[in-house]
Amino acid sequence: MEKTVEAIILVTCPDQRGIVARLASALHETDGNILDAAQYTSVSTKTFLQRIHVSWEDSSTTRDSVQCALNPLIDELHLDVQIRWRATPNKVAVFVSREDHCLHDLLLLQRDGSLLCDIALIISNHAELSCIADQYNIPFHHIPVDASCDKDVEQAQIELLEANNIDLIILARYMRILSSDFTQRYDGKIINIHHSFLPAFAGGKPYHQAHCKGVKLIGATAHYATAKLDEGPIIEQSAIRISHKDEVVDMIRKGSDIERTVLARAVRWHLEDRIIIHENRAVVFE
Amino acid sequence: MEKTVEAIILVTCPDQRGIVARLASALHETDGNILDAAQYTSVSTKTFLQRIHVSWEDSSTTRDSVQCALNPLIDELHLDVQIRWRATPNKVAVFVSREDHCLHDLLLLQRDGSLLCDIALIISNHAELSCIADQYNIPFHHIPVDASCDKDVEQAQIELLEANNIDLIILARYMRILSSDFTQRYDGKIINIHHSFLPAFAGGKPYHQAHCKGVKLIGATAHYATAKLDEGPIIEQSAIRISHKDEVVDMIRKGSDIERTVLARAVRWHLEDRIIIHENRAVVFE
Amino acid sequence: MEKTVEAIILVTCPDQRGIVARLASALHETDGNILDAAQYTSVSTKTFLQRIHVSWEDSSTTRDSVQCALNPLIDELHLDVQIRWRATPNKVAVFVSREDHCLHDLLLLQRDGSLLCDIALIISNHAELSCIADQYNIPFHHIPVDASCDKDVEQAQIELLEANNIDLIILARYMRILSSDFTQRYDGKIINIHHSFLPAFAGGKPYHQAHCKGVKLIGATAHYATAKLDEGPIIEQSAIRISHKDEVVDMIRKGSDIERTVLARAVRWHLEDRIIIHENRAVVFE
Amino acid sequence: MEKTVEAIILVTCPDQRGIVARLASALHETDGNILDAAQYTSVSTKTFLQRIHVSWEDSSTTRDSVQCALNPLIDELHLDVQIRWRATPNKVAVFVSREDHCLHDLLLLQRDGSLLCDIALIISNHAELSCIADQYNIPFHHIPVDASCDKDVEQAQIELLEANNIDLIILARYMRILSSDFTQRYDGKIINIHHSFLPAFAGGKPYHQAHCKGVKLIGATAHYATAKLDEGPIIEQSAIRISHKDEVVDMIRKGSDIERTVLARAVRWHLEDRIIIHENRAVVFE
């Protein structure tokens, strides 16, 4: 018995009549079966976005043959189409510093099959978390950061990322700022967790800022990293109640629960190709 | 300039290959433009469900002409199709007893355009809330309930509902139990709000039950009313924290906030034809 | 049979040993019975804050006699003590513009006994909501605002507030900025609802700002109004999930549910004397 | 410089006038300083409950000397007083089966100082999780369960618990039912996590039950284990939204996030002596 093959097709194009039907027909003609389809039309930008999950019973179907079959439609309707072939899992690098709650969560979820990816390596500016990497048999690269040579550090990181064909970089409480060269090189491929509900408390020490303002809610934000610090497309956010009794240390403890949950959710959506970035927003087809 | 016409098409059928593409094509051939489409496949029942929002620029398109165009496909693929023509708003009857927080909310939301419907009448077993009906110029019918003649009461209610061509009945804290004859007659057309997260605390006085059990969360459930009391398909639920300090009276106050929110959300989804009932579950295409 | 009398005593003082016991003893000596006591020590400012709910069976006890009994302790321990005598409910003025969801909620809650206060008047810069005031038989004062004479407007408002001995001003979506003279005059006596989780999206049109940033949560904040716009002590906040599908109009609808809930909660805590403002934070003894 | 000593004093007694002042005075006379005090009066049972956090600068103060000082008051006012001396951390045993998300969380939180306790041993009816225990250098005891000899199993468990002077047993997804002899022996000392918002879906496979009912919320409940299965005092609950799209496997994944959070919170409150069980309810002084 032959296995089916599957793909996620992400479409962005000017909104126009008939687009849903014509895409569905074109995929039908490749003998593809639409397992799931979700769409969104941005009213302000007059743009149509769609995520289509397709399977083919004929296992000789390839990414290229599907691309070929769609090309005429792509040209005619000015579609931006990404075909994510579901053959091999994404290769992931996790960047960490000293805090380990997000890292632990990612490793456990991956091990349990909740995150379909291959965590290929862990990179850190500190040595502390190498023992966790050891527990899970994941290569750990300690690249100390010295302000005078940030460029060299990033060069070393990039070499590791390229050597491992990394598809996604997760900043799991990595406390260094990446250069705009770096973020542009991996545009749409770096997910960061920030411990506030952005845009509130962007920058450093958000819990201290929150304490100072006397807020009654704290939050966490997972977003794509871009050149503008803490301003990339927001993927997921969550918040929890605090009270005047919570000192910064309590906020850190309470916040760590939502940081890891929010990050894990964002990573899962990315790995399942549920996100299209459109005009600096993350459209998430949950 | 001619106006477009719109419809929501709700489809239920055995899961099969090609269904999405073939429906999209059939609608395309009627010159319909698919504004939105969402689907769900129940793995356990091998059933495909879809909600399609279609518009036609040719305003002479009618419900019947669309039905005709779809009939061959309906026969061939064994589809259960409901075409909800978006010409006139649903006519709604609200049943109340003495509590008014849900009623107030429905009236305000309808007035503000958040609930697209015509609230045609209010029916109550008590006279107290007639003044609210007066404020909004909605006919109020006081039909007192006497245990000995529940049948007559329901007969009077049915006459009013039929005379007004009511499409949806909202039980907005109506404290009487409806007969199974009544719920079957209006199957899928009665939405009730229950003040607990069902199935916990079904039946009477749920906040008293909750207090007795010492729970730390209370909830509310909007569901379709069926012959089995409090067991109809659940449309929406929400919960909030309480503590040991909350007496029953506090639970009633805190709960009323979520009751009205949950009920309003369920009613909106129903009015926007976002719900398909499948095997005693409400599939909600949010 | 004589009725008991009750008071809430709010204490702020430098943290020091023995304070709880000495206050309890001093109140015991007035024959007061402590029904509830809650305390908080600010570590950073080394300040002790306490809310004590006391009753006296001897109904001839007065605010003055209690004050006298506490005076030696107040002097010795450098206490800042506020005695809120629970004889007559607070007199409240509600300021509104055109939106009515918060106003409706306050009126309904007050009527149902959930807000122990006397809503003495409604002031608006628009005439639209006068009919709601009429429904509840509350005097409505339409004071149109013309940019050239803000001072006269505030003068007219102040005259009404003074004439009615107003204890609390609720800005229930009042869309004008108050002068710093005004906010200082009623320091700690003006509660505003802002439709974002401050400090994010302070200033005008927060839902538009939120939409622009592509956030996945929107919120509401009830705070005391101070001279610095949207920077007064935060009393309560809440947030709800939104998605890319939510346009500004949907945010407005979804947000209105939490605005009214958050405002009502903040007002209730204020009316129950549960709040002490300390260093621009609202300490809430829930 | 001598260190201060501290205690948490938990008081339960018939409600009566003057109790707060007299307790505060009695503690003052021992030279104790009240760092925090919180109280609750159950209206229905006319019972007064209080949690008092006291420190003494004289480090020669002992649990016995405080007990002695309070004895006259205890006799006179019929107080039930528990003095929890804060010298040594609680000794904890964790019971697990095959699932490890709750165990991991407890170990991480304990290691980070968020749970002030000594995790002395892990007991399991399966061998799988021994490697985790090894990572943290905690003794792991595999006691396989065979239906025919439950008594022997519990006997072996009890011997381990006694030998280690265990103060608290945490059932971190331990999938066996304990005998009523066992739960009575450790009354108020066993915390269980149940993966539903009890009393809904008590017993086995709650996510399957929830799926079957088509609920829109799932929850988790931490409670003290008693002879009546899943009916002991509820310490903490939380819930999250699900939709028709969530199969049982998704519920398990989403639920595991709240299970561990709810369990950790309940355990922390217990370890900080914030809970008084009163009439089968857990009064939590947060």
PDB file of N, CA and C in Angstrom, chain A residues 39-44 197-201 210-217 220 231 234-239 241 243-245 247 265 269 280-286, chain C residues 39-44 197-201 210-217 231 234-239 241 243-245 247 265 269 280-286:
ATOM      1  N   GLN A  39      -9.553  30.700   5.145  1.00  0.00           N
ATOM      2  CA  GLN A  39      -9.209  31.891   4.383  1.00  0.00           C
ATOM      3  C   GLN A  39      -9.488  33.153   5.197  1.00  0.00           C
ATOM      4  N   TYR A  40      -8.913  34.236   4.757  1.00  0.00           N
ATOM      5  CA  TYR A  40      -9.134  35.531   5.412  1.00  0.00           C
ATOM      6  C   TYR A  40      -8.938  36.618   4.372  1.00  0.00           C
ATOM      7  N   THR A  41      -9.843  37.568   4.335  1.00  0.00           N
ATOM      8  CA  THR A  41      -9.700  38.691   3.424  1.00  0.00           C
ATOM      9  C   THR A  41      -9.464  39.948   4.235  1.00  0.00           C
ATOM     10  N   SER A  42      -8.328  40.569   4.022  1.00  0.00           N
ATOM     11  CA  SER A  42      -8.046  41.819   4.709  1.00  0.00           C
ATOM     12  C   SER A  42      -8.794  42.936   4.001  1.00  0.00           C
ATOM     13  N   VAL A  43      -9.727  43.525   4.698  1.00  0.00           N
ATOM     14  CA  VAL A  43     -10.548  44.580   4.095  1.00  0.00           C
ATOM     15  C   VAL A  43      -9.687  45.797   3.766  1.00  0.00           C
ATOM     16  N   SER A  44      -8.786  46.150   4.692  1.00  0.00           N
ATOM     17  CA  SER A  44      -8.039  47.398   4.490  1.00  0.00           C
ATOM     18  C   SER A  44      -7.022  47.289   3.352  1.00  0.00           C
ATOM     19  N   PHE A 197       2.950  42.036  27.491  1.00  0.00           N
ATOM     20  CA  PHE A 197       2.080  42.084  26.318  1.00  0.00           C
ATOM     21  C   PHE A 197       2.479  43.283  25.493  1.00  0.00           C
ATOM     22  N   LEU A 198       3.345  43.032  24.546  1.00  0.00           N
ATOM     23  CA  LEU A 198       3.798  44.091  23.647  1.00  0.00           C
ATOM     24  C   LEU A 198       2.585  44.741  22.968  1.00  0.00           C
ATOM     25  N   PRO A 199       2.607  46.029  22.634  1.00  0.00           N
ATOM     26  CA  PRO A 199       3.762  46.919  22.697  1.00  0.00           C
ATOM     27  C   PRO A 199       4.028  47.501  24.080  1.00  0.00           C
ATOM     28  N   ALA A 200       3.266  47.134  25.105  1.00  0.00           N
ATOM     29  CA  ALA A 200       3.590  47.646  26.439  1.00  0.00           C
ATOM     30  C   ALA A 200       4.905  47.023  26.902  1.00  0.00           C
ATOM     31  N   PHE A 201       5.739  47.818  27.523  1.00  0.00           N
ATOM     32  CA  PHE A 201       6.961  47.319  28.145  1.00  0.00           C
ATOM     33  C   PHE A 201       7.892  46.626  27.164  1.00  0.00           C
ATOM     34  N   ALA A 210       6.521  46.871  34.637  1.00  0.00           N
ATOM     35  CA  ALA A 210       5.124  46.605  34.983  1.00  0.00           C
ATOM     36  C   ALA A 210       4.878  46.880  36.464  1.00  0.00           C
ATOM     37  N   HIS A 211       5.825  46.465  37.304  1.00  0.00           N
ATOM     38  CA  HIS A 211       5.690  46.683  38.740  1.00  0.00           C
ATOM     39  C   HIS A 211       5.640  48.175  39.032  1.00  0.00           C
ATOM     40  N   CYS A 212       6.488  48.886  38.348  1.00  0.00           N
ATOM     41  CA  CYS A 212       6.599  50.322  38.533  1.00  0.00           C
ATOM     42  C   CYS A 212       5.287  51.030  38.187  1.00  0.00           C
ATOM     43  N   LYS A 213       4.596  50.530  37.190  1.00  0.00           N
ATOM     44  CA  LYS A 213       3.345  51.162  36.747  1.00  0.00           C
ATOM     45  C   LYS A 213       2.150  50.693  37.561  1.00  0.00           C
ATOM     46  N   GLY A 214       2.334  49.650  38.387  1.00  0.00           N
ATOM     47  CA  GLY A 214       1.226  49.166  39.194  1.00  0.00           C
ATOM     48  C   GLY A 214       0.117  48.515  38.391  1.00  0.00           C
ATOM     49  N   VAL A 215       0.475  47.810  37.312  1.00  0.00           N
ATOM     50  CA  VAL A 215      -0.555  47.149  36.502  1.00  0.00           C
ATOM     51  C   VAL A 215      -1.166  45.971  37.243  1.00  0.00           C
ATOM     52  N   LYS A 216      -2.342  45.559  36.810  1.00  0.00           N
ATOM     53  CA  LYS A 216      -3.045  44.442  37.435  1.00  0.00           C
ATOM     54  C   LYS A 216      -3.045  43.194  36.556  1.00  0.00           C
ATOM     55  N   LEU A 217      -2.405  43.301  35.407  1.00  0.00           N
ATOM     56  CA  LEU A 217      -2.252  42.170  34.487  1.00  0.00           C
ATOM     57  C   LEU A 217      -0.817  42.159  34.004  1.00  0.00           C
ATOM     58  N   ALA A 220       2.627  37.921  28.164  1.00  0.00           N
ATOM     59  CA  ALA A 220       3.763  37.438  27.378  1.00  0.00           C
ATOM     60  C   ALA A 220       3.367  37.484  25.912  1.00  0.00           C
ATOM     61  N   GLU A 231       9.235  44.723  17.752  1.00  0.00           N
ATOM     62  CA  GLU A 231       8.131  45.250  16.948  1.00  0.00           C
ATOM     63  C   GLU A 231       7.726  44.327  15.815  1.00  0.00           C
ATOM     64  N   ILE A 234       3.216  40.007  15.793  1.00  0.00           N
ATOM     65  CA  ILE A 234       2.809  39.285  17.003  1.00  0.00           C
ATOM     66  C   ILE A 234       2.072  38.012  16.617  1.00  0.00           C
ATOM     67  N   ILE A 235       2.535  36.886  17.129  1.00  0.00           N
ATOM     68  CA  ILE A 235       1.898  35.604  16.829  1.00  0.00           C
ATOM     69  C   ILE A 235       0.882  35.246  17.890  1.00  0.00           C
ATOM     70  N   GLU A 236       1.253  35.411  19.142  1.00  0.00           N
ATOM     71  CA  GLU A 236       0.366  34.980  20.225  1.00  0.00           C
ATOM     72  C   GLU A 236       0.675  35.776  21.477  1.00  0.00           C
ATOM     73  N   GLN A 237      -0.377  36.029  22.266  1.00  0.00           N
ATOM     74  CA  GLN A 237      -0.214  36.743  23.534  1.00  0.00           C
ATOM     75  C   GLN A 237      -1.129  36.127  24.576  1.00  0.00           C
ATOM     76  N   SER A 238      -0.756  36.266  25.815  1.00  0.00           N
ATOM     77  CA  SER A 238      -1.623  35.853  26.901  1.00  0.00           C
ATOM     78  C   SER A 238      -1.314  36.713  28.114  1.00  0.00           C
ATOM     79  N   ALA A 239      -2.242  36.794  29.042  1.00  0.00           N
ATOM     80  CA  ALA A 239      -2.068  37.646  30.223  1.00  0.00           C
ATOM     81  C   ALA A 239      -2.623  36.946  31.453  1.00  0.00           C
ATOM     82  N   ARG A 241      -3.657  37.737  35.836  1.00  0.00           N
ATOM     83  CA  ARG A 241      -3.877  38.736  36.877  1.00  0.00           C
ATOM     84  C   ARG A 241      -2.742  38.738  37.884  1.00  0.00           C
ATOM     85  N   SER A 243      -1.581  41.226  41.584  1.00  0.00           N
ATOM     86  CA  SER A 243      -2.125  42.217  42.505  1.00  0.00           C
ATOM     87  C   SER A 243      -0.983  43.033  43.083  1.00  0.00           C
ATOM     88  N   HIS A 244      -1.345  44.005  43.897  1.00  0.00           N
ATOM     89  CA  HIS A 244      -0.322  44.845  44.527  1.00  0.00           C
ATOM     90  C   HIS A 244       0.660  44.006  45.357  1.00  0.00           C
ATOM     91  N   LYS A 245       0.215  42.818  45.784  1.00  0.00           N
ATOM     92  CA  LYS A 245       1.068  41.984  46.626  1.00  0.00           C
ATOM     93  C   LYS A 245       2.229  41.376  45.859  1.00  0.00           C
ATOM     94  N   GLU A 247       5.462  41.166  44.111  1.00  0.00           N
ATOM     95  CA  GLU A 247       6.732  41.839  43.866  1.00  0.00           C
ATOM     96  C   GLU A 247       7.270  41.357  42.512  1.00  0.00           C
ATOM     97  N   ARG A 265       2.897  27.598  21.879  1.00  0.00           N
ATOM     98  CA  ARG A 265       1.764  27.706  20.960  1.00  0.00           C
ATOM     99  C   ARG A 265       2.208  28.349  19.647  1.00  0.00           C
ATOM    100  N   TRP A 269       2.221  26.597  15.873  1.00  0.00           N
ATOM    101  CA  TRP A 269       1.528  27.166  14.703  1.00  0.00           C
ATOM    102  C   TRP A 269       2.500  27.374  13.535  1.00  0.00           C
ATOM    103  N   ASN A 280       3.168  43.229   8.286  1.00  0.00           N
ATOM    104  CA  ASN A 280       3.626  43.221   9.670  1.00  0.00           C
ATOM    105  C   ASN A 280       2.618  42.663  10.684  1.00  0.00           C
ATOM    106  N   ARG A 281       1.644  41.873  10.214  1.00  0.00           N
ATOM    107  CA  ARG A 281       0.767  41.160  11.128  1.00  0.00           C
ATOM    108  C   ARG A 281       0.893  39.670  10.864  1.00  0.00           C
ATOM    109  N   ALA A 282       0.721  38.885  11.896  1.00  0.00           N
ATOM    110  CA  ALA A 282       0.720  37.437  11.730  1.00  0.00           C
ATOM    111  C   ALA A 282      -0.733  36.979  11.659  1.00  0.00           C
ATOM    112  N   VAL A 283      -1.135  36.529  10.469  1.00  0.00           N
ATOM    113  CA  VAL A 283      -2.459  35.939  10.308  1.00  0.00           C
ATOM    114  C   VAL A 283      -2.321  34.470  10.672  1.00  0.00           C
ATOM    115  N   VAL A 284      -3.020  34.055  11.725  1.00  0.00           N
ATOM    116  CA  VAL A 284      -2.877  32.684  12.225  1.00  0.00           C
ATOM    117  C   VAL A 284      -4.138  31.889  11.915  1.00  0.00           C
ATOM    118  N   PHE A 285      -4.009  30.861  11.087  1.00  0.00           N
ATOM    119  CA  PHE A 285      -5.147  29.980  10.790  1.00  0.00           C
ATOM    120  C   PHE A 285      -5.144  28.855  11.809  1.00  0.00           C
ATOM    121  N   GLU A 286      -5.780  29.099  12.931  1.00  0.00           N
ATOM    122  CA  GLU A 286      -5.750  28.160  14.057  1.00  0.00           C
ATOM    123  C   GLU A 286      -6.435  26.848  13.726  1.00  0.00           C
TER     124      GLU A 286
ATOM    125  N   GLN C  39      -4.223  43.408  55.403  1.00  0.00           N
ATOM    126  CA  GLN C  39      -3.086  44.305  55.474  1.00  0.00           C
ATOM    127  C   GLN C  39      -2.103  44.032  54.354  1.00  0.00           C
ATOM    128  N   TYR C  40      -1.243  44.971  54.115  1.00  0.00           N
ATOM    129  CA  TYR C  40      -0.212  44.823  53.095  1.00  0.00           C
ATOM    130  C   TYR C  40       0.973  45.678  53.500  1.00  0.00           C
ATOM    131  N   THR C  41       2.163  45.111  53.413  1.00  0.00           N
ATOM    132  CA  THR C  41       3.367  45.875  53.703  1.00  0.00           C
ATOM    133  C   THR C  41       4.166  46.048  52.424  1.00  0.00           C
ATOM    134  N   SER C  42       4.352  47.289  52.022  1.00  0.00           N
ATOM    135  CA  SER C  42       5.160  47.563  50.841  1.00  0.00           C
ATOM    136  C   SER C  42       6.623  47.461  51.221  1.00  0.00           C
ATOM    137  N   VAL C  43       7.298  46.495  50.649  1.00  0.00           N
ATOM    138  CA  VAL C  43       8.697  46.270  50.985  1.00  0.00           C
ATOM    139  C   VAL C  43       9.550  47.447  50.520  1.00  0.00           C
ATOM    140  N   SER C  44       9.278  47.938  49.329  1.00  0.00           N
ATOM    141  CA  SER C  44      10.158  48.973  48.765  1.00  0.00           C
ATOM    142  C   SER C  44      10.008  50.303  49.506  1.00  0.00           C
ATOM    143  N   PHE C 197      -5.321  48.014  27.830  1.00  0.00           N
ATOM    144  CA  PHE C 197      -4.604  47.719  29.075  1.00  0.00           C
ATOM    145  C   PHE C 197      -3.454  48.688  29.189  1.00  0.00           C
ATOM    146  N   LEU C 198      -3.721  49.793  29.848  1.00  0.00           N
ATOM    147  CA  LEU C 198      -2.697  50.802  30.087  1.00  0.00           C
ATOM    148  C   LEU C 198      -1.480  50.158  30.750  1.00  0.00           C
ATOM    149  N   PRO C 199      -0.258  50.631  30.502  1.00  0.00           N
ATOM    150  CA  PRO C 199       0.084  51.836  29.764  1.00  0.00           C
ATOM    151  C   PRO C 199       0.097  51.664  28.244  1.00  0.00           C
ATOM    152  N   ALA C 200      -0.247  50.477  27.722  1.00  0.00           N
ATOM    153  CA  ALA C 200      -0.294  50.339  26.268  1.00  0.00           C
ATOM    154  C   ALA C 200      -1.469  51.153  25.740  1.00  0.00           C
ATOM    155  N   PHE C 201      -1.238  51.837  24.641  1.00  0.00           N
ATOM    156  CA  PHE C 201      -2.313  52.543  23.958  1.00  0.00           C
ATOM    157  C   PHE C 201      -3.008  53.594  24.816  1.00  0.00           C
ATOM    158  N   ALA C 210      -4.432  49.427  18.616  1.00  0.00           N
ATOM    159  CA  ALA C 210      -4.258  47.987  18.833  1.00  0.00           C
ATOM    160  C   ALA C 210      -4.357  47.242  17.498  1.00  0.00           C
ATOM    161  N   HIS C 211      -5.305  47.631  16.678  1.00  0.00           N
ATOM    162  CA  HIS C 211      -5.486  46.992  15.371  1.00  0.00           C
ATOM    163  C   HIS C 211      -4.237  47.187  14.532  1.00  0.00           C
ATOM    164  N   CYS C 212      -3.730  48.374  14.591  1.00  0.00           N
ATOM    165  CA  CYS C 212      -2.555  48.738  13.814  1.00  0.00           C
ATOM    166  C   CYS C 212      -1.347  47.884  14.206  1.00  0.00           C
ATOM    167  N   LYS C 213      -1.241  47.567  15.488  1.00  0.00           N
ATOM    168  CA  LYS C 213      -0.094  46.796  15.976  1.00  0.00           C
ATOM    169  C   LYS C 213      -0.298  45.289  15.802  1.00  0.00           C
ATOM    170  N   GLY C 214      -1.523  44.880  15.450  1.00  0.00           N
ATOM    171  CA  GLY C 214      -1.762  43.454  15.261  1.00  0.00           C
ATOM    172  C   GLY C 214      -1.704  42.647  16.540  1.00  0.00           C
ATOM    173  N   VAL C 215      -2.146  43.229  17.665  1.00  0.00           N
ATOM    174  CA  VAL C 215      -2.110  42.496  18.940  1.00  0.00           C
ATOM    175  C   VAL C 215      -3.144  41.372  18.947  1.00  0.00           C
ATOM    176  N   LYS C 216      -2.951  40.414  19.821  1.00  0.00           N
ATOM    177  CA  LYS C 216      -3.847  39.260  19.934  1.00  0.00           C
ATOM    178  C   LYS C 216      -4.695  39.313  21.206  1.00  0.00           C
ATOM    179  N   LEU C 217      -4.511  40.388  21.984  1.00  0.00           N
ATOM    180  CA  LEU C 217      -5.292  40.615  23.206  1.00  0.00           C
ATOM    181  C   LEU C 217      -5.705  42.074  23.225  1.00  0.00           C
ATOM    182  N   GLU C 231      -2.468  58.162  33.355  1.00  0.00           N
ATOM    183  CA  GLU C 231      -1.365  57.641  34.152  1.00  0.00           C
ATOM    184  C   GLU C 231      -1.693  57.529  35.636  1.00  0.00           C
ATOM    185  N   ILE C 234      -3.819  52.519  38.700  1.00  0.00           N
ATOM    186  CA  ILE C 234      -4.655  51.502  38.054  1.00  0.00           C
ATOM    187  C   ILE C 234      -5.389  50.697  39.119  1.00  0.00           C
ATOM    188  N   ILE C 235      -6.716  50.645  39.007  1.00  0.00           N
ATOM    189  CA  ILE C 235      -7.513  49.902  39.984  1.00  0.00           C
ATOM    190  C   ILE C 235      -7.766  48.481  39.499  1.00  0.00           C
ATOM    191  N   GLU C 236      -8.116  48.341  38.230  1.00  0.00           N
ATOM    192  CA  GLU C 236      -8.472  47.015  37.727  1.00  0.00           C
ATOM    193  C   GLU C 236      -8.249  46.968  36.227  1.00  0.00           C
ATOM    194  N   GLN C 237      -7.872  45.782  35.738  1.00  0.00           N
ATOM    195  CA  GLN C 237      -7.672  45.572  34.307  1.00  0.00           C
ATOM    196  C   GLN C 237      -8.170  44.195  33.921  1.00  0.00           C
ATOM    197  N   SER C 238      -8.543  44.068  32.687  1.00  0.00           N
ATOM    198  CA  SER C 238      -8.907  42.767  32.163  1.00  0.00           C
ATOM    199  C   SER C 238      -8.610  42.757  30.673  1.00  0.00           C
ATOM    200  N   ALA C 239      -8.461  41.569  30.103  1.00  0.00           N
ATOM    201  CA  ALA C 239      -8.119  41.451  28.686  1.00  0.00           C
ATOM    202  C   ALA C 239      -8.877  40.294  28.065  1.00  0.00           C
ATOM    203  N   ARG C 241      -9.064  37.788  24.244  1.00  0.00           N
ATOM    204  CA  ARG C 241      -8.405  37.403  23.004  1.00  0.00           C
ATOM    205  C   ARG C 241      -9.122  37.999  21.802  1.00  0.00           C
ATOM    206  N   SER C 243      -8.448  38.119  17.242  1.00  0.00           N
ATOM    207  CA  SER C 243      -7.632  37.497  16.198  1.00  0.00           C
ATOM    208  C   SER C 243      -7.499  38.470  15.038  1.00  0.00           C
ATOM    209  N   HIS C 244      -6.736  38.036  14.028  1.00  0.00           N
ATOM    210  CA  HIS C 244      -6.574  38.888  12.841  1.00  0.00           C
ATOM    211  C   HIS C 244      -7.908  39.208  12.195  1.00  0.00           C
ATOM    212  N   LYS C 245      -8.913  38.371  12.429  1.00  0.00           N
ATOM    213  CA  LYS C 245     -10.214  38.584  11.795  1.00  0.00           C
ATOM    214  C   LYS C 245     -10.957  39.786  12.377  1.00  0.00           C
ATOM    215  N   GLU C 247     -11.846  43.286  13.038  1.00  0.00           N
ATOM    216  CA  GLU C 247     -11.643  44.666  12.611  1.00  0.00           C
ATOM    217  C   GLU C 247     -11.872  45.576  13.821  1.00  0.00           C
ATOM    218  N   ARG C 265     -16.434  46.817  38.545  1.00  0.00           N
ATOM    219  CA  ARG C 265     -15.655  46.227  39.635  1.00  0.00           C
ATOM    220  C   ARG C 265     -14.862  47.301  40.390  1.00  0.00           C
ATOM    221  N   TRP C 269     -15.329  48.421  44.383  1.00  0.00           N
ATOM    222  CA  TRP C 269     -14.233  48.416  45.364  1.00  0.00           C
ATOM    223  C   TRP C 269     -14.073  49.802  45.998  1.00  0.00           C
ATOM    224  N   ASN C 280       1.216  56.286  43.921  1.00  0.00           N
ATOM    225  CA  ASN C 280       0.626  56.135  42.589  1.00  0.00           C
ATOM    226  C   ASN C 280       0.222  54.703  42.223  1.00  0.00           C
ATOM    227  N   ARG C 281       0.040  53.860  43.233  1.00  0.00           N
ATOM    228  CA  ARG C 281      -0.528  52.540  42.993  1.00  0.00           C
ATOM    229  C   ARG C 281      -1.803  52.408  43.791  1.00  0.00           C
ATOM    230  N   ALA C 282      -2.758  51.660  43.258  1.00  0.00           N
ATOM    231  CA  ALA C 282      -3.983  51.380  43.989  1.00  0.00           C
ATOM    232  C   ALA C 282      -3.831  50.025  44.663  1.00  0.00           C
ATOM    233  N   VAL C 283      -3.740  50.042  45.987  1.00  0.00           N
ATOM    234  CA  VAL C 283      -3.721  48.803  46.754  1.00  0.00           C
ATOM    235  C   VAL C 283      -5.183  48.426  46.999  1.00  0.00           C
ATOM    236  N   VAL C 284      -5.592  47.286  46.464  1.00  0.00           N
ATOM    237  CA  VAL C 284      -7.002  46.883  46.544  1.00  0.00           C
ATOM    238  C   VAL C 284      -7.143  45.701  47.492  1.00  0.00           C
ATOM    239  N   PHE C 285      -7.855  45.925  48.592  1.00  0.00           N
ATOM    240  CA  PHE C 285      -8.123  44.828  49.536  1.00  0.00           C
ATOM    241  C   PHE C 285      -9.406  44.136  49.106  1.00  0.00           C
ATOM    242  N   GLU C 286      -9.265  43.176  48.196  1.00  0.00           N
ATOM    243  CA  GLU C 286     -10.426  42.492  47.610  1.00  0.00           C
ATOM    244  C   GLU C 286     -11.197  41.685  48.636  1.00  0.00           C
TER     245      GLU C 286
END
